[in-house]
Amino acid sequence: PSLDFNWRHYDWVSTPNPESLSECLSCLEKKLPEILEKWEVNAKDVCVDFTGGTKTMSVSLALATVEKSCCYSYVGGDERSKGGVGVVVDGKEKMWFLENPWDVMAQKEKREVIILFNKARYASAAEVLEQCIDKVSNDQKPFLIALWKMITGYDLWDRFKHQKAKKHLYKSRDLIMVLGTDRVEIRVLSECLQTNLEFLDNLPNGKNPSGFYFLDLLANAKRRAELERKYDDAVARLYRAIEVLAQTTLKEGFGIETSNVKQEFIPSVLRSEFITKYQDNKDKKIRIPLYASYVLLKELDNPLGREFFNIYEQEIKSLLDIRNSSILAHGFNPIGESTFEKLFDSILKFSSTGQKDLPEFPVLKI
């Protein structure tokens, strides 16, 4: 009553039943966005005071705004009528601006982010975290922003956008190291980030085949299979990995590009066959596929070509036939877990690759 203040603008929201939680909440969910749009006010700039009204109305107001607002206030006091259980005595009021509830709720959101990240759903994890960053208090933001940059970096890497991924991961590594060096799990995360960045630094920026692309494809296939159970996607990546390995070996060992094989580089025993099968009638370039690449390597007496054909008939041929009948290749049959595992193991065997050679994304435990 003593407040000498006139509201500049106001709107009423009349709820149909002050004791019905669902009716109050439904009414607020509908009316509040309309009012804020009319006022041209962003929801995150609103302070929600839940002092007045029935308990049901106050709960409804909190529920209707908790996803959008981060400021809450309450008028309490040191003295109340009715022996301390009534209303605050005039002149004894005290305004409380409460802590941002999102500082607590963010812990739940962070757990969801961890689950999503560890299931290889990087884009979804980054989206949840981005929404959370907008709502928490300023002192909570720096670490969450660093985490968002890191997750975005791994999402880019998972989609083979290596250079963009590297920029995000370098920024996140520096921030995470500064903000969390006193926590064991953060130090472990920083060490994994550093190892991953060293791997990315070895990738040749997409211009030439590289053994690091081969390893990256194997690791990507493993994530698709083990974390997402997407075996068709996984085997498609394994097929490309086999092809990349041959392309890399031919380029680095013999200066041969599979997209334009010079006739003089083809052994005489294969030259006529390769020209007949693989030479383009228009530009006269000889382009060889996966199988022909390994035939060429074997004829060039390269160990990789020999190892490939040592297990080709017994292990690889039938698995590649299954791959060719996949809906992501030339057929309509889904690929199962066993096919992926057998082909993955065969590739490791003939390429002399250990699983420890593959880049591993971190497992979040923060």
Coordinates of C-alpha atoms in Angstrom, one line a residue:
P1 CA 0.0 0.0 0.0
S2 CA 2.9 2.4 0.6
L3 CA 4.5 1.8 -2.7
D4 CA 4.3 5.0 -4.8
F5 CA 4.6 3.3 -8.2
N6 CA 2.3 3.0 -11.2
W7 CA 2.7 0.2 -13.7
R8 CA 3.5 1.3 -17.1
H9 CA 2.0 -1.8 -18.8
Y10 CA 0.2 -4.7 -17.4
D11 CA -1.9 -7.7 -18.6
W12 CA -4.1 -10.1 -16.7
V13 CA -4.2 -13.8 -17.2
S14 CA -7.4 -15.2 -15.7
T15 CA -7.2 -18.9 -14.9
P16 CA -10.5 -20.8 -15.1
N17 CA -9.9 -22.6 -11.8
P18 CA -7.4 -21.4 -9.2
E19 CA -7.2 -24.9 -7.6
S20 CA -6.7 -26.9 -10.8
L21 CA -3.0 -27.4 -11.7
S22 CA -3.6 -28.6 -15.2
E23 CA -6.1 -25.8 -16.0
C24 CA -3.9 -23.1 -14.6
L25 CA -0.8 -24.4 -16.4
S26 CA -2.6 -24.9 -19.7
C27 CA -3.9 -21.3 -19.5
L28 CA -0.5 -19.9 -18.8
E29 CA 1.2 -21.9 -21.5
K30 CA -1.2 -20.4 -24.0
K31 CA -1.4 -16.8 -22.8
L32 CA 2.2 -16.0 -21.6
P33 CA 3.9 -16.3 -25.0
E34 CA 1.2 -14.0 -26.5
I35 CA 1.7 -11.4 -23.9
L36 CA 5.5 -11.5 -24.2
E37 CA 5.3 -11.2 -27.9
K38 CA 3.0 -8.2 -27.6
W39 CA 5.4 -6.6 -25.1
E40 CA 8.4 -7.4 -27.3
V41 CA 10.1 -8.9 -24.2
N42 CA 12.3 -12.0 -24.3
A43 CA 11.3 -14.7 -21.8
K44 CA 14.8 -14.9 -20.4
D45 CA 14.6 -11.2 -19.4
V46 CA 11.5 -11.8 -17.3
C47 CA 11.6 -12.0 -13.5
V48 CA 8.9 -14.3 -12.2
D49 CA 7.4 -13.5 -8.8
F50 CA 5.3 -16.3 -7.3
T51 CA 4.4 -14.7 -4.0
G52 CA 0.7 -14.1 -4.6
G53 CA -2.1 -16.5 -5.6
T54 CA -3.0 -20.0 -4.5
K55 CA -0.3 -22.6 -4.0
T56 CA -1.6 -24.2 -7.2
M57 CA -1.3 -20.9 -9.2
S58 CA 2.2 -20.4 -7.9
V59 CA 3.3 -23.9 -8.9
S60 CA 1.7 -23.5 -12.3
L61 CA 3.5 -20.2 -12.8
A62 CA 6.9 -21.8 -12.0
L63 CA 6.2 -24.8 -14.2
A64 CA 5.1 -22.6 -17.1
T65 CA 8.2 -20.5 -17.0
V66 CA 11.0 -22.7 -15.8
E67 CA 12.1 -23.7 -19.3
K68 CA 12.2 -20.1 -20.4
S69 CA 13.1 -17.8 -17.5
C70 CA 16.0 -17.9 -15.1
C71 CA 15.0 -15.2 -12.6
Y72 CA 12.5 -15.8 -9.7
S73 CA 11.6 -13.6 -6.8
Y74 CA 9.5 -14.0 -3.6
V75 CA 8.3 -11.5 -1.0
G76 CA 8.8 -13.0 2.5
G77 CA 9.3 -11.3 5.9
D78 CA 10.5 -11.7 9.4
E79 CA 7.1 -11.4 11.0
R80 CA 3.7 -12.9 10.0
S81 CA 0.2 -12.7 11.4
K82 CA -1.7 -15.5 13.0
G83 CA 1.2 -16.6 15.2
G84 CA 3.7 -16.8 12.3
V85 CA 1.6 -18.7 9.8
G86 CA -0.4 -15.9 8.2
V87 CA 0.6 -13.1 5.9
V88 CA 3.7 -10.9 6.3
V89 CA 3.1 -8.0 8.7
D90 CA 3.1 -4.6 6.9
G91 CA 6.4 -2.9 7.0
K92 CA 8.3 -6.3 7.6
E93 CA 8.4 -7.4 4.0
K94 CA 11.6 -8.7 2.5
M95 CA 12.2 -9.3 -1.2
W96 CA 14.1 -12.5 -2.1
F97 CA 15.7 -12.8 -5.5
L98 CA 16.2 -16.5 -5.6
E99 CA 19.2 -18.4 -7.1
N100 CA 18.8 -19.4 -10.7
P101 CA 17.1 -22.8 -10.6
W102 CA 18.8 -23.7 -13.8
D103 CA 22.1 -23.9 -11.9
V104 CA 20.7 -27.0 -10.2
M105 CA 18.6 -28.2 -13.2
A106 CA 21.7 -28.0 -15.4
Q107 CA 23.1 -31.0 -13.6
K108 CA 20.2 -33.1 -14.9
E109 CA 20.7 -31.7 -18.4
K110 CA 24.4 -32.4 -18.2
R111 CA 23.7 -36.0 -17.4
E112 CA 21.5 -36.2 -20.5
V113 CA 24.4 -34.6 -22.5
I114 CA 26.8 -37.3 -21.2
I115 CA 24.4 -40.1 -22.2
L116 CA 23.9 -38.7 -25.6
F117 CA 27.6 -38.1 -26.2
N118 CA 28.6 -41.6 -25.1
K119 CA 26.0 -43.0 -27.5
A120 CA 27.6 -41.1 -30.4
R121 CA 24.6 -38.7 -30.6
Y122 CA 26.9 -35.7 -30.7
A123 CA 24.6 -33.2 -32.5
S124 CA 21.8 -33.9 -30.0
A125 CA 24.2 -33.5 -27.0
A126 CA 25.4 -30.2 -28.3
E127 CA 21.9 -29.0 -28.8
V128 CA 20.8 -29.8 -25.3
L129 CA 23.9 -28.1 -23.9
E130 CA 23.4 -25.0 -26.0
Q131 CA 19.9 -24.5 -24.6
C132 CA 21.2 -25.0 -21.1
I133 CA 24.0 -22.4 -21.6
D134 CA 21.4 -19.7 -22.3
K135 CA 19.7 -20.3 -18.9
V136 CA 22.4 -20.9 -16.3
S137 CA 24.0 -18.1 -14.3
N138 CA 27.1 -16.3 -15.7
D139 CA 29.5 -18.1 -13.5
Q140 CA 28.3 -21.4 -14.8
K141 CA 28.6 -20.6 -18.4
P142 CA 32.4 -20.8 -19.2
F143 CA 32.8 -24.5 -18.5
L144 CA 29.6 -25.4 -20.3
I145 CA 30.7 -23.3 -23.3
A146 CA 34.0 -25.2 -23.3
L147 CA 32.1 -28.5 -23.2
W148 CA 29.8 -27.3 -26.0
K149 CA 32.8 -26.4 -28.2
M150 CA 34.3 -29.8 -27.5
I151 CA 31.1 -31.8 -28.3
T152 CA 30.6 -29.7 -31.5
G153 CA 34.2 -30.5 -32.5
Y154 CA 33.6 -34.2 -32.1
D155 CA 30.4 -34.0 -34.0
L156 CA 32.2 -32.3 -36.9
W157 CA 35.0 -35.0 -36.7
D158 CA 32.4 -37.7 -36.8
R159 CA 31.1 -36.2 -40.0
F160 CA 34.6 -36.1 -41.5
K161 CA 34.9 -32.3 -41.3
H162 CA 38.3 -32.6 -39.8
Q163 CA 39.7 -29.1 -40.2
K164 CA 36.6 -27.4 -38.6
A165 CA 36.6 -30.1 -35.9
K166 CA 40.3 -29.3 -35.1
K167 CA 39.6 -25.6 -34.5
H168 CA 36.7 -26.3 -32.1
L169 CA 38.7 -29.0 -30.2
Y170 CA 41.8 -26.8 -29.8
K171 CA 39.7 -24.0 -28.3
S172 CA 37.8 -26.4 -26.0
R173 CA 41.0 -28.1 -24.8
D174 CA 42.6 -24.8 -23.7
L175 CA 39.4 -23.7 -21.9
I176 CA 38.9 -27.1 -20.2
M177 CA 42.5 -27.2 -19.0
V178 CA 42.1 -23.8 -17.4
L179 CA 38.7 -24.4 -15.8
G180 CA 39.0 -28.0 -14.6
T181 CA 42.6 -28.9 -13.8
D182 CA 41.7 -29.7 -10.1
R183 CA 39.4 -32.6 -11.2
V184 CA 40.8 -36.0 -12.1
E185 CA 38.1 -36.6 -14.7
I186 CA 38.8 -33.3 -16.4
R187 CA 42.5 -34.1 -16.6
V188 CA 41.7 -37.4 -18.2
L189 CA 39.5 -35.6 -20.7
S190 CA 42.2 -33.1 -21.5
E191 CA 44.7 -35.9 -22.1
C192 CA 42.3 -37.6 -24.5
L193 CA 41.7 -34.3 -26.3
Q194 CA 45.4 -33.8 -26.7
T195 CA 45.9 -37.3 -28.2
N196 CA 43.0 -36.8 -30.5
L197 CA 44.4 -33.4 -31.7
E198 CA 47.7 -35.0 -32.4
F199 CA 45.9 -37.5 -34.7
L200 CA 44.0 -34.7 -36.4
D201 CA 47.2 -32.8 -37.0
N202 CA 48.5 -35.7 -39.1
L203 CA 45.5 -35.7 -41.5
P204 CA 46.6 -34.2 -44.8
N205 CA 43.7 -31.7 -45.3
G206 CA 41.8 -33.9 -47.7
K207 CA 44.1 -33.6 -50.7
N208 CA 45.9 -37.0 -50.7
P209 CA 45.1 -40.5 -49.4
S210 CA 46.6 -41.2 -46.1
G211 CA 46.9 -44.1 -43.6
F212 CA 45.3 -41.7 -41.0
Y213 CA 42.1 -41.6 -43.1
F214 CA 42.2 -45.4 -43.1
L215 CA 42.4 -45.5 -39.3
D216 CA 39.7 -42.7 -39.0
L217 CA 37.3 -44.7 -41.1
L218 CA 37.8 -47.8 -39.0
A219 CA 37.2 -45.9 -35.8
N220 CA 34.1 -44.3 -37.3
A221 CA 32.8 -47.6 -38.4
K222 CA 33.4 -49.0 -34.9
R223 CA 31.3 -46.2 -33.4
R224 CA 28.5 -46.8 -35.8
A225 CA 28.4 -50.5 -34.9
E226 CA 29.1 -50.5 -31.2
L227 CA 27.4 -47.3 -30.1
E228 CA 24.5 -47.0 -32.6
R229 CA 24.1 -50.6 -33.9
K230 CA 24.0 -49.2 -37.5
Y231 CA 25.8 -52.1 -39.2
D232 CA 25.0 -51.1 -42.7
D233 CA 26.6 -47.7 -42.1
A234 CA 29.5 -49.3 -40.4
V235 CA 30.3 -51.8 -43.2
A236 CA 30.0 -49.0 -45.8
R237 CA 32.8 -47.3 -43.9
L238 CA 34.8 -50.5 -43.7
Y239 CA 34.6 -50.9 -47.5
R240 CA 35.8 -47.3 -48.0
A241 CA 38.6 -48.0 -45.5
I242 CA 39.8 -51.0 -47.5
E243 CA 39.8 -48.8 -50.6
V244 CA 41.6 -45.9 -48.9
L245 CA 44.3 -48.3 -47.7
A246 CA 45.0 -49.5 -51.2
Q247 CA 44.9 -45.9 -52.6
T248 CA 47.4 -44.8 -49.9
T249 CA 49.8 -47.6 -50.5
L250 CA 49.8 -47.2 -54.3
K251 CA 50.3 -43.4 -54.0
E252 CA 53.0 -43.4 -51.3
G253 CA 54.8 -46.5 -52.5
F254 CA 54.6 -46.2 -56.3
G255 CA 53.3 -42.8 -57.1
I256 CA 50.1 -44.3 -58.6
E257 CA 46.7 -42.6 -58.3
T258 CA 43.8 -45.0 -58.7
S259 CA 41.8 -42.3 -60.4
N260 CA 44.4 -41.9 -63.2
V261 CA 46.7 -44.9 -63.5
K262 CA 49.5 -44.3 -66.0
Q263 CA 49.9 -47.3 -68.4
E264 CA 53.7 -47.4 -67.8
F265 CA 53.1 -48.0 -64.1
I266 CA 51.0 -51.1 -64.8
P267 CA 52.9 -54.4 -65.0
S268 CA 52.8 -55.9 -68.5
V269 CA 50.9 -58.9 -67.3
L270 CA 48.0 -56.7 -66.3
R271 CA 48.2 -53.8 -68.7
S272 CA 46.0 -55.1 -71.5
E273 CA 43.3 -56.2 -69.0
F274 CA 43.3 -52.9 -67.1
I275 CA 43.1 -50.9 -70.3
T276 CA 40.2 -53.0 -71.5
K277 CA 38.2 -53.0 -68.3
Y278 CA 39.0 -49.6 -66.7
Q279 CA 40.0 -47.1 -69.3
D280 CA 37.4 -44.3 -69.9
N281 CA 36.5 -44.0 -73.6
K282 CA 36.2 -40.2 -73.3
D283 CA 39.2 -39.0 -71.4
K284 CA 41.3 -42.2 -71.7
K285 CA 42.0 -42.2 -68.0
I286 CA 42.4 -45.6 -66.3
R287 CA 40.4 -45.7 -63.1
I288 CA 40.6 -48.8 -61.0
P289 CA 38.2 -50.0 -58.3
L290 CA 39.0 -51.6 -54.9
Y291 CA 39.6 -55.2 -56.1
A292 CA 41.8 -54.1 -59.0
S293 CA 43.9 -51.9 -56.7
Y294 CA 44.8 -55.0 -54.6
V295 CA 45.5 -57.0 -57.8
L296 CA 47.9 -54.3 -58.8
L297 CA 49.6 -54.2 -55.4
K298 CA 50.0 -58.0 -55.5
E299 CA 51.6 -57.9 -58.9
L300 CA 53.9 -55.1 -57.8
D301 CA 55.0 -57.5 -55.0
N302 CA 53.7 -55.3 -52.2
P303 CA 53.1 -57.0 -48.9
L304 CA 49.7 -55.5 -48.4
G305 CA 48.5 -57.0 -51.7
R306 CA 49.9 -60.4 -50.8
E307 CA 48.3 -60.3 -47.3
F308 CA 44.9 -59.2 -48.8
F309 CA 44.8 -62.2 -51.1
N310 CA 46.0 -64.6 -48.5
I311 CA 42.7 -64.3 -46.8
Y312 CA 40.5 -63.0 -49.6
E313 CA 38.8 -66.2 -50.6
Q314 CA 38.4 -67.6 -47.1
E315 CA 37.3 -64.4 -45.3
I316 CA 36.9 -61.2 -47.3
K317 CA 35.1 -62.2 -50.5
S318 CA 31.9 -63.5 -48.9
L319 CA 31.8 -60.5 -46.6
L320 CA 32.1 -58.0 -49.5
D321 CA 29.4 -59.9 -51.3
I322 CA 27.1 -59.4 -48.3
R323 CA 28.1 -55.7 -48.3
N324 CA 27.2 -55.4 -52.0
S325 CA 23.7 -56.8 -51.3
S326 CA 23.2 -54.2 -48.5
I327 CA 20.5 -51.6 -49.0
L328 CA 23.3 -48.9 -48.8
A329 CA 25.2 -50.6 -51.7
H330 CA 23.3 -52.4 -54.5
G331 CA 20.7 -54.6 -52.8
F332 CA 18.0 -54.5 -50.2
N333 CA 19.3 -56.7 -47.3
P334 CA 20.2 -55.3 -43.9
I335 CA 23.7 -56.2 -42.6
G336 CA 24.0 -57.9 -39.2
E337 CA 26.5 -57.5 -36.3
S338 CA 28.4 -60.7 -37.2
T339 CA 29.2 -59.5 -40.7
F340 CA 30.6 -56.2 -39.4
E341 CA 32.7 -58.0 -36.7
K342 CA 34.2 -60.5 -39.2
L343 CA 35.0 -57.9 -41.8
F344 CA 36.5 -55.6 -39.2
D345 CA 38.7 -58.3 -37.8
S346 CA 39.8 -59.3 -41.3
I347 CA 40.8 -55.8 -42.1
L348 CA 42.9 -55.5 -38.9
K349 CA 44.5 -58.8 -39.8
F350 CA 45.6 -58.2 -43.4
S351 CA 46.6 -54.6 -42.7
S352 CA 48.6 -55.4 -39.5
T353 CA 46.6 -52.8 -37.6
G354 CA 45.9 -53.0 -33.9
Q355 CA 42.8 -51.5 -32.3
K356 CA 45.1 -49.3 -30.2
D357 CA 46.1 -47.6 -33.4
L358 CA 42.6 -46.2 -33.9
P359 CA 41.6 -42.8 -32.6
E360 CA 39.2 -43.1 -29.7
F361 CA 36.7 -40.4 -28.7
P362 CA 36.6 -39.7 -25.0
V363 CA 34.0 -41.3 -22.7
L364 CA 32.4 -38.4 -20.7
K365 CA 32.3 -38.9 -16.9
I366 CA 31.9 -35.3 -15.8

